[in-house]
PDB file of C-alpha atoms in Angstrom:
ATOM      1  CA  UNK A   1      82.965  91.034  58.268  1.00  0.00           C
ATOM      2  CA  UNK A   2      85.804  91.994  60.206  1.00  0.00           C
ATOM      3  CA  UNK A   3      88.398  90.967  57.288  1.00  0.00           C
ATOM      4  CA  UNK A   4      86.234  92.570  54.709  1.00  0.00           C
ATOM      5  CA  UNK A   5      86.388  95.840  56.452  1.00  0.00           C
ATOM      6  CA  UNK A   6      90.423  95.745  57.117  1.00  0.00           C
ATOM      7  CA  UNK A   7      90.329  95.028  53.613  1.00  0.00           C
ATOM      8  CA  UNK A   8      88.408  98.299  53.144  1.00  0.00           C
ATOM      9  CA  UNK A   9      91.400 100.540  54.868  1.00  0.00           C
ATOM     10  CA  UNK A  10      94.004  98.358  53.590  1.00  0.00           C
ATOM     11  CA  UNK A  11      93.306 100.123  50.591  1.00  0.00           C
ATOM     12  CA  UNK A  12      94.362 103.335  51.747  1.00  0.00           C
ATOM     13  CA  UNK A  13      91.568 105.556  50.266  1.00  0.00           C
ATOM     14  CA  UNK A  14      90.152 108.833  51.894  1.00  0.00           C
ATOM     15  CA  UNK A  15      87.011 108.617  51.442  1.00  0.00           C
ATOM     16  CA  UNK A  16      83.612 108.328  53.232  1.00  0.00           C
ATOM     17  CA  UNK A  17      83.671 104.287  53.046  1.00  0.00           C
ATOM     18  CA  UNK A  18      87.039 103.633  54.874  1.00  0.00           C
ATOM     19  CA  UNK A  19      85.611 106.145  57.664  1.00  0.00           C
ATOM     20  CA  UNK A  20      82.563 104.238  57.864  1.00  0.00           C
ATOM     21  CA  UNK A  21      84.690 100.828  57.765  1.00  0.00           C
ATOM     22  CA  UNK A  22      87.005 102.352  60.912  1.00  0.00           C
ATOM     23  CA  UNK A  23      83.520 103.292  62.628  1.00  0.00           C
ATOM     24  CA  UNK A  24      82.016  99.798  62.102  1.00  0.00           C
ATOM     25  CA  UNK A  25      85.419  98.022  63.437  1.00  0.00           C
ATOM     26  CA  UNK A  26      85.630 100.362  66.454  1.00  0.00           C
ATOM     27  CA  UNK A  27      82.096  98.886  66.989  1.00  0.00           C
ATOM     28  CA  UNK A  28      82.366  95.486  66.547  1.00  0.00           C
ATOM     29  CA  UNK A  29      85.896  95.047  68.660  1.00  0.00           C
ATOM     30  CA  UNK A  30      84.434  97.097  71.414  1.00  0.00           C
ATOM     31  CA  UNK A  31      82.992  93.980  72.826  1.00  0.00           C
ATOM     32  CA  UNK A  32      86.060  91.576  72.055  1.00  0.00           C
ATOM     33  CA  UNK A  33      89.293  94.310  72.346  1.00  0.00           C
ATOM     34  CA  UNK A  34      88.371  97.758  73.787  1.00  0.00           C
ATOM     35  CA  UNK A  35      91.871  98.462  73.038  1.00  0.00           C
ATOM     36  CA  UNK A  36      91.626  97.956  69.172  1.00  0.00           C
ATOM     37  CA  UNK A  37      87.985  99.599  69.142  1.00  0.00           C
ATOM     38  CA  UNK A  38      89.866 102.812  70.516  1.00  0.00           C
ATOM     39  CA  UNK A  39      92.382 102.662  67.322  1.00  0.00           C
ATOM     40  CA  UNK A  40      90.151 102.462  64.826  1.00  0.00           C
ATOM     41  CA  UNK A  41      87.550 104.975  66.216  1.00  0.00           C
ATOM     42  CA  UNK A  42      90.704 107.135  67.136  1.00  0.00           C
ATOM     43  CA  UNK A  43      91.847 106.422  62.898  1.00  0.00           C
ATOM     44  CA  UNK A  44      87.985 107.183  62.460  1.00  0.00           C
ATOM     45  CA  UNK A  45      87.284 110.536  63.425  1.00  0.00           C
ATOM     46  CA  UNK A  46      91.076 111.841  61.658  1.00  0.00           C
ATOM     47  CA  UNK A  47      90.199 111.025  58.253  1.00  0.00           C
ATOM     48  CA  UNK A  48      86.410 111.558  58.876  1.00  0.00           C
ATOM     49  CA  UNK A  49      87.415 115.007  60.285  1.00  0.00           C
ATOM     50  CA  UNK A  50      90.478 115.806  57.397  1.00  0.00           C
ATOM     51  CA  UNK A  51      87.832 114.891  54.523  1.00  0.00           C
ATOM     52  CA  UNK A  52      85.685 117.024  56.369  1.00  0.00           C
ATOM     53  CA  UNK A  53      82.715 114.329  56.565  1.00  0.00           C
ATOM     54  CA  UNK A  54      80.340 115.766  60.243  1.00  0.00           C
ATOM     55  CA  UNK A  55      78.462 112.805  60.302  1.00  0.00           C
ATOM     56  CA  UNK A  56      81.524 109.819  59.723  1.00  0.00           C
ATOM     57  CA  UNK A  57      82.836 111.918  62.920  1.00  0.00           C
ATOM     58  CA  UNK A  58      79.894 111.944  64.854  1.00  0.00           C
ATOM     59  CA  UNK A  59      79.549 108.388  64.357  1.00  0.00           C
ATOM     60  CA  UNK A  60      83.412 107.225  64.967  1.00  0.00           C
ATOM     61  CA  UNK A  61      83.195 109.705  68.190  1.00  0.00           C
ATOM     62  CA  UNK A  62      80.240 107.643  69.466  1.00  0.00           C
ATOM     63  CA  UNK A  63      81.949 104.037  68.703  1.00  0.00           C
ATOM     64  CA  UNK A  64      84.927 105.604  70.619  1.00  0.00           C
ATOM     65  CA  UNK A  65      83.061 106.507  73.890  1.00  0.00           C
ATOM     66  CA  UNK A  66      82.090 103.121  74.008  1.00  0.00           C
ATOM     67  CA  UNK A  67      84.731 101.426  73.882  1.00  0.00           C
ATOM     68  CA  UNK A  68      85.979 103.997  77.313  1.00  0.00           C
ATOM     69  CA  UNK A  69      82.735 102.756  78.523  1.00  0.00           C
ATOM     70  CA  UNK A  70      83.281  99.316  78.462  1.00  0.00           C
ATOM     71  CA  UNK A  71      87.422 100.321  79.865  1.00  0.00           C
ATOM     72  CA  UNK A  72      85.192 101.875  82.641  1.00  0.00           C
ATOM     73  CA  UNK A  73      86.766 105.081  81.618  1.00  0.00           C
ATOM     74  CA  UNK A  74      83.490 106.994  81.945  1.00  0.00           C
ATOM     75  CA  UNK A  75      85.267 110.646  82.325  1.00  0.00           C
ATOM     76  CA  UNK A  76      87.123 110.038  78.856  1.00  0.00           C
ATOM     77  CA  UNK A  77      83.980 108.425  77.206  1.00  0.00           C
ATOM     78  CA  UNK A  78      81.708 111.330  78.118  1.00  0.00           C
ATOM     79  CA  UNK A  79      84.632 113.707  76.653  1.00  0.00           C
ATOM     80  CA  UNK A  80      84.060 111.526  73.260  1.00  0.00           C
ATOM     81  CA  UNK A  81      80.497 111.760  73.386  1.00  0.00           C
ATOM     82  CA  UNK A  82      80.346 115.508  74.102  1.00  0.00           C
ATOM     83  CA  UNK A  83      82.398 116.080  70.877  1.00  0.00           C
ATOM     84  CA  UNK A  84      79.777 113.473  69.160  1.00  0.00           C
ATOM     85  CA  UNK A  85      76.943 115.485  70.091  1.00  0.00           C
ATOM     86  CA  UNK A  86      78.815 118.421  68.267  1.00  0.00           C
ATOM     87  CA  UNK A  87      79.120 116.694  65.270  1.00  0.00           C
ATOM     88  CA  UNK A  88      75.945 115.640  65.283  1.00  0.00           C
ATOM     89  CA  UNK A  89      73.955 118.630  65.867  1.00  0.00           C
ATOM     90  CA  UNK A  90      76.129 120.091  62.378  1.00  0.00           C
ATOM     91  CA  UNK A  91      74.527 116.913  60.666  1.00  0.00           C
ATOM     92  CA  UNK A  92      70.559 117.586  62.336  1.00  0.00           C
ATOM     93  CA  UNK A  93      69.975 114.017  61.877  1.00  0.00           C
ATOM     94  CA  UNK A  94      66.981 113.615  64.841  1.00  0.00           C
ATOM     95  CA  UNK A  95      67.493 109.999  64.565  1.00  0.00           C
ATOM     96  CA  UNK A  96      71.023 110.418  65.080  1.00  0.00           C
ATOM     97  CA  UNK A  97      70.528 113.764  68.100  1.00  0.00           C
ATOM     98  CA  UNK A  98      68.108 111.000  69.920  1.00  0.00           C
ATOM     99  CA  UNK A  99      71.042 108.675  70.310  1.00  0.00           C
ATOM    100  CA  UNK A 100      73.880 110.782  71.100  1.00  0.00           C
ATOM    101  CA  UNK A 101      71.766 112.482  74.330  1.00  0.00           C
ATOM    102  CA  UNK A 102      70.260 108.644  74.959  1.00  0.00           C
ATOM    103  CA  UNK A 103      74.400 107.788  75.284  1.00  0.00           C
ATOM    104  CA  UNK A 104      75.203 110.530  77.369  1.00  0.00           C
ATOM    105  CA  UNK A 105      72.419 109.858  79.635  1.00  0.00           C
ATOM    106  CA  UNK A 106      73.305 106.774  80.001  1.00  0.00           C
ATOM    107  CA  UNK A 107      76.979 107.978  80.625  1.00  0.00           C
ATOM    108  CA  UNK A 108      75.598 110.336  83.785  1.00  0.00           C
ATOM    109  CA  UNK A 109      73.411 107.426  84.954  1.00  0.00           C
ATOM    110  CA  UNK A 110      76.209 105.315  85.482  1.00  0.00           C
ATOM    111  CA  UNK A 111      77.836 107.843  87.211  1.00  0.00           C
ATOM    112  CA  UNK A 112      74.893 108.191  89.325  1.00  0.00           C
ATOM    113  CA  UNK A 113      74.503 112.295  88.271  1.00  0.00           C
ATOM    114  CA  UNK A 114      70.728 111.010  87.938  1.00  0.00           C
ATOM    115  CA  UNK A 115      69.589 114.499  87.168  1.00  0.00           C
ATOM    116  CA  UNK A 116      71.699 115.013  84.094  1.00  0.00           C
ATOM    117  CA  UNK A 117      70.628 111.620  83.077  1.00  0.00           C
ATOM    118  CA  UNK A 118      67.337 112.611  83.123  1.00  0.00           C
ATOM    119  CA  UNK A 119      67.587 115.887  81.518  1.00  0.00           C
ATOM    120  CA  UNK A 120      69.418 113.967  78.340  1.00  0.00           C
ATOM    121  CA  UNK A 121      66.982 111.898  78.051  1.00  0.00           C
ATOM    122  CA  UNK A 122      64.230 114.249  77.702  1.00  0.00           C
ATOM    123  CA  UNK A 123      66.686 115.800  74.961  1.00  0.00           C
ATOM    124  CA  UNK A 124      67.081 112.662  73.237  1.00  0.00           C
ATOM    125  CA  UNK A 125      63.291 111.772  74.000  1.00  0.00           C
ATOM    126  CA  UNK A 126      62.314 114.923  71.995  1.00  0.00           C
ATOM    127  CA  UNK A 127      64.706 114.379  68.978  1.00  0.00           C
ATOM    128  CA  UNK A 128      63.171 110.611  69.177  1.00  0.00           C
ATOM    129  CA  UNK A 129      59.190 112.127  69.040  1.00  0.00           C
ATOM    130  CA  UNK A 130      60.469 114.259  66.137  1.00  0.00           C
ATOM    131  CA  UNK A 131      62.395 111.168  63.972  1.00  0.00           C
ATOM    132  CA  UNK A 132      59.261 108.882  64.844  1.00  0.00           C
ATOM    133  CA  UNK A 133      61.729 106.532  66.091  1.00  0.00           C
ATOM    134  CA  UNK A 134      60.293 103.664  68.071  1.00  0.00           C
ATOM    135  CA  UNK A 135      63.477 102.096  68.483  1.00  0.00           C
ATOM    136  CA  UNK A 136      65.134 105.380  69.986  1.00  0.00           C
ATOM    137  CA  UNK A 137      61.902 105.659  71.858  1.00  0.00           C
ATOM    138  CA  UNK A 138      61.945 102.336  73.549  1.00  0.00           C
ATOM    139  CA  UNK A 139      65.472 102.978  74.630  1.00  0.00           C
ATOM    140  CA  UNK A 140      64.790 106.303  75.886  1.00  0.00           C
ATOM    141  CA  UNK A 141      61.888 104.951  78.353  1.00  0.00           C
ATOM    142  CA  UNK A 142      63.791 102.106  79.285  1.00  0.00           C
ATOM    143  CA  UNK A 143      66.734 104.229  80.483  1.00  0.00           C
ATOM    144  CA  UNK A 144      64.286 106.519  82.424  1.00  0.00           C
ATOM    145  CA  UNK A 145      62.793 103.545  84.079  1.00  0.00           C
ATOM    146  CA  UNK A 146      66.603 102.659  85.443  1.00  0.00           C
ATOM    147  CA  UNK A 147      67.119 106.247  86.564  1.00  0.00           C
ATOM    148  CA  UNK A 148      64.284 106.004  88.793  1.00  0.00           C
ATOM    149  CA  UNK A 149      65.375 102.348  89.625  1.00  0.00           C
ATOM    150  CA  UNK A 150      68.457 103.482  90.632  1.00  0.00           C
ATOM    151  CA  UNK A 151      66.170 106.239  92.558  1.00  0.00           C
ATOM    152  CA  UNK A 152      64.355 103.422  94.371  1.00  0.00           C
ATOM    153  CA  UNK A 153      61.146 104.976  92.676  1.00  0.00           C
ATOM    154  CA  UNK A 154      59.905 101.904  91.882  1.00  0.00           C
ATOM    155  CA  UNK A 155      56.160 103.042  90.691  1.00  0.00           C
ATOM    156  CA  UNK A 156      57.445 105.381  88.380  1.00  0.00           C
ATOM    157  CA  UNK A 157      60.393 102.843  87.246  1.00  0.00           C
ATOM    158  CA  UNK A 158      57.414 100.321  86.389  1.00  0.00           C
ATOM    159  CA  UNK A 159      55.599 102.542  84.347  1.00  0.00           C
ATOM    160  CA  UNK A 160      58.364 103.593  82.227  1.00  0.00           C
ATOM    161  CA  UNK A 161      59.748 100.269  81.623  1.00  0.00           C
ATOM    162  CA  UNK A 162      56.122  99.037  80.633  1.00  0.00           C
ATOM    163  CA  UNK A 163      56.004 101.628  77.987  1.00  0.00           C
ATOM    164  CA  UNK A 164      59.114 100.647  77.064  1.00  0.00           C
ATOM    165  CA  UNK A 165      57.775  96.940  76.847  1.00  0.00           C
ATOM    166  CA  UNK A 166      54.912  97.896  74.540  1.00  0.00           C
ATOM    167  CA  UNK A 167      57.337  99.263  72.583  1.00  0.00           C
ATOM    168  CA  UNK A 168      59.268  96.935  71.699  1.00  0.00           C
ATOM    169  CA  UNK A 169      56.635  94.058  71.207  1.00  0.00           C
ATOM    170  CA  UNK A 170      55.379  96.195  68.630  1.00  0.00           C
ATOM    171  CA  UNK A 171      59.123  96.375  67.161  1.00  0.00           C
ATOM    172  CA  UNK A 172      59.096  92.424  67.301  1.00  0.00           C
ATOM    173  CA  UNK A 173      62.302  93.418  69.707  1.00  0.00           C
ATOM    174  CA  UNK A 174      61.683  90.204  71.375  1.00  0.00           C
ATOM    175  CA  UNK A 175      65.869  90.655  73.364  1.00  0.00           C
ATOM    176  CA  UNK A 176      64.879  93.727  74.650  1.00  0.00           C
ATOM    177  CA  UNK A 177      61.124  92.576  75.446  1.00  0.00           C
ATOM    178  CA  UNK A 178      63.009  89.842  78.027  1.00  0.00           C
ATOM    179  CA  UNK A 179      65.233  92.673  79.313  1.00  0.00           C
ATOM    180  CA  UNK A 180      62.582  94.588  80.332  1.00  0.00           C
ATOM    181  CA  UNK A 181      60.745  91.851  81.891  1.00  0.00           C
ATOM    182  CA  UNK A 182      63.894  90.743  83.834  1.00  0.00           C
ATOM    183  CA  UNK A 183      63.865  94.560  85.245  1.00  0.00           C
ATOM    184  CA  UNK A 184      60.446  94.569  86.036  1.00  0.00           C
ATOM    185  CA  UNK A 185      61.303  91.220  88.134  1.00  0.00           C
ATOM    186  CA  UNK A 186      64.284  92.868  90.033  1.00  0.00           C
ATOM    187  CA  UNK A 187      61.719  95.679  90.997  1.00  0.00           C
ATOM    188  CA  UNK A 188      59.541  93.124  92.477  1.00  0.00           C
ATOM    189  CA  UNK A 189      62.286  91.308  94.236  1.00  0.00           C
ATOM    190  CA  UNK A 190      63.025  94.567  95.911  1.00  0.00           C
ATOM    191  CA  UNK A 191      59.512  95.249  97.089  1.00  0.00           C
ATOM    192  CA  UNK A 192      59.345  91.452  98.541  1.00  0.00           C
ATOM    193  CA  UNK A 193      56.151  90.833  95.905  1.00  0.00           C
ATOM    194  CA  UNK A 194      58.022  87.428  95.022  1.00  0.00           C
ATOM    195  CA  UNK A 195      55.155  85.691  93.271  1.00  0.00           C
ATOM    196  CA  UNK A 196      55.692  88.769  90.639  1.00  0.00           C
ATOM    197  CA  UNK A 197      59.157  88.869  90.664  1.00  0.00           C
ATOM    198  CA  UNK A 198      58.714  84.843  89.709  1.00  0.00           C
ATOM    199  CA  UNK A 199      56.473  85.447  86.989  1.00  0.00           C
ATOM    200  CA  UNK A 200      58.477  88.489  84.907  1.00  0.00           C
ATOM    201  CA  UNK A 201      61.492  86.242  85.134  1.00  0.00           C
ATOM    202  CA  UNK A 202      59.755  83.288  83.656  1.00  0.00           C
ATOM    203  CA  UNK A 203      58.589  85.395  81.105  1.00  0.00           C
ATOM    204  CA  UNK A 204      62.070  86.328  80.766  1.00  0.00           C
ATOM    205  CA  UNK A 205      63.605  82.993  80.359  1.00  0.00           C
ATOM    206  CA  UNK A 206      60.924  81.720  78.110  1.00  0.00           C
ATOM    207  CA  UNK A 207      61.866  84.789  75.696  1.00  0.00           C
ATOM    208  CA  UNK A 208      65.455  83.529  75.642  1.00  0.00           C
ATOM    209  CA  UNK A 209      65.146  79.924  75.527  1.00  0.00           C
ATOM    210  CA  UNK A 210      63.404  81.048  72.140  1.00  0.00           C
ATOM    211  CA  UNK A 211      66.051  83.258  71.113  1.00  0.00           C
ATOM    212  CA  UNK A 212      68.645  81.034  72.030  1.00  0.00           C
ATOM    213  CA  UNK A 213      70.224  83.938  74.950  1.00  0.00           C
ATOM    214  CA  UNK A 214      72.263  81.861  76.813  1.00  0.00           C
ATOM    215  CA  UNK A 215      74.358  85.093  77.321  1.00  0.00           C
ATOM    216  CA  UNK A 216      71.159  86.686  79.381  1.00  0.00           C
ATOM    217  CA  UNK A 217      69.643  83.161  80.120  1.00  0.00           C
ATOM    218  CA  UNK A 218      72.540  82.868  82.948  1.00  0.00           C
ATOM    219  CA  UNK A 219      71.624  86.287  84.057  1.00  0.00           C
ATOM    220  CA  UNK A 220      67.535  85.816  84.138  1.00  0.00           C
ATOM    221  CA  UNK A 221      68.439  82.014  85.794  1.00  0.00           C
ATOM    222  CA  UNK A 222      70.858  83.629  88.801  1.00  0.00           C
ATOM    223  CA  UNK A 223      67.409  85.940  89.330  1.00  0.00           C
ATOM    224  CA  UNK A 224      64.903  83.418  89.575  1.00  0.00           C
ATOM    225  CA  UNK A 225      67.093  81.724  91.873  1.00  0.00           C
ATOM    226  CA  UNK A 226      67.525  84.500  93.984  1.00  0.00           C
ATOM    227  CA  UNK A 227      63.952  84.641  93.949  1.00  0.00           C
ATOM    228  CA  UNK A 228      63.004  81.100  95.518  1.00  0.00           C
ATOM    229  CA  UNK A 229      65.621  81.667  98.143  1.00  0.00           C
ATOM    230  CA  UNK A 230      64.788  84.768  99.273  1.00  0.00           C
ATOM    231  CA  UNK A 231      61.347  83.796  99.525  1.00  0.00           C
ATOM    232  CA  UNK A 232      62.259  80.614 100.897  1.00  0.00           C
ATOM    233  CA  UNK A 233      63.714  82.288 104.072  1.00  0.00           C
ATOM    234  CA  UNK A 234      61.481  84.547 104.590  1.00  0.00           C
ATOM    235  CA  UNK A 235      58.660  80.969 104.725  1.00  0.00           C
ATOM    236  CA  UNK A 236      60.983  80.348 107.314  1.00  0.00           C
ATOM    237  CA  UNK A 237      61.546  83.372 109.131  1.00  0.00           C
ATOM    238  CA  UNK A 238      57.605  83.563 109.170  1.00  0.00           C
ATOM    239  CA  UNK A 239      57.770  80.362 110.711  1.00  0.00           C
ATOM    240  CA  UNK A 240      59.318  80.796 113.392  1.00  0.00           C
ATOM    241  CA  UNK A 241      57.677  84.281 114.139  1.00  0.00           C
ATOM    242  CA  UNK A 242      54.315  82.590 114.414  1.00  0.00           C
ATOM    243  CA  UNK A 243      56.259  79.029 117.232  1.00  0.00           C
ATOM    244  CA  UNK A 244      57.549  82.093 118.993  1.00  0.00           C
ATOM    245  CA  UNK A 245      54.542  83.647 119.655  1.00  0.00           C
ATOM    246  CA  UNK A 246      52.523  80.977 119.950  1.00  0.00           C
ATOM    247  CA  UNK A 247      54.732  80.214 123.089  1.00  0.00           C
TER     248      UNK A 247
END
């Protein structure tokens, strides 16, 4: 895909398909050269914004801020996504509203300004209700139930990420399905309720194994593991708690 779209700009024409070629490559490369992703969304949103095309600009903007993200550049990326949420409020897209805010909040989440997080969300959550997105509303949940992760709310992080969950078995989303059940474990870990914590990364592992994750297999593996230690030493620390005071 990635020759067929260079092929696309090689051909030098300003229209709406080589923006949405330079929005797809900024995608795609984010993951394998941040670097390059930043061109092309950069190449993106000139054309997309000389041709005067709102959404090819919202769109490249977005692909941009994600490549920053993935530079750890939050400050820059949340510059690009401001300017996407712009754009994309000229479009009115709800679809596309839900996931600019969901982006943003995600942005502020990872730079722990939970309360902005939060209030995106309910943004996007709103634009999501009004699209009848389940996608964008699975997301939306699932990013809530972090914020209060991150929160230590634990109760209200479980019941977010189990709507999320419902969600996305009804999507068929199985990827996401594991994610959520590898969350649900870490919560569990945390509040010592190992047996739990065992079983939502099992169900988490199965789900890949199917899929054929190994990228999040390594992840759900390293969890479980954590897991049996943990509640391995605390067998022992219980141990001795009940020789000494037996003595």
């Amino acid at each position: 895909m990635v020759d067929s779209l260079k092929v696309v700009i090689a051909q030098n024409i300003r229209d709406t398909n080589t923006v949405n070629a330079y929005r797809m490559l900024s995608g795609i490369m984010a993951s394998v050269d941040p670097e390059e992703g930043m061109k092309y969304g950069k190449q993106g949103v000139a054309l997309s914004k000389s041709i005067e095309w709102d959404k090819g600009t919202a769109g490249c903007l977005l692909n941009l801020a994600v490549n920053y993200v993935l530079k750890e550049k939050l400050d820059t990326a949340l510059v690009y996504v401001k300017q996407a949420i712009e754009y994309s409020h000229k479009v009115g897209d709800p679809n596309r509203l839900a996931l600019v805010y969901l982006n943003r909040g995600d942005l502020y989440m990872k730079k722990q300004d939970f309360q902005r997080s939060l209030e995106d969300c309910e943004v996007a959550l709103k634009y999501a209700e009004l699209a009848n997105n389940n996608d964008r509303r699975a997301r939306i949940l699932q990013t809530i139930g972090s914020i209060n992760f991150y929160q230590l709310q634990y109760t209200k992080a479980l019941d977010y990420y189990g709507k999320a969950l419902v969600l996305y078995e009804e999507l068929g989303n199985d990827r996401m399905a594991a994610i959520i059940h590898n969350n649900n474990g870490n919560i569990y870990k945390r509040t010592k309720e190992f047996k739990k914590a065992e079983d939502s990364f099992l169900k988490a592992i199965d789900i890949g194994l199917e899929l054929g994750d190994n990228v999040n297999l390594s992840m759900y593996h390293v969890n479980i593991a954590d897991v049996y230690l943990e509640e391995n030493q605390n067998a022992i620390s219980n141990r001795k708690f009940v020789e000494q005071n037996s003595l």
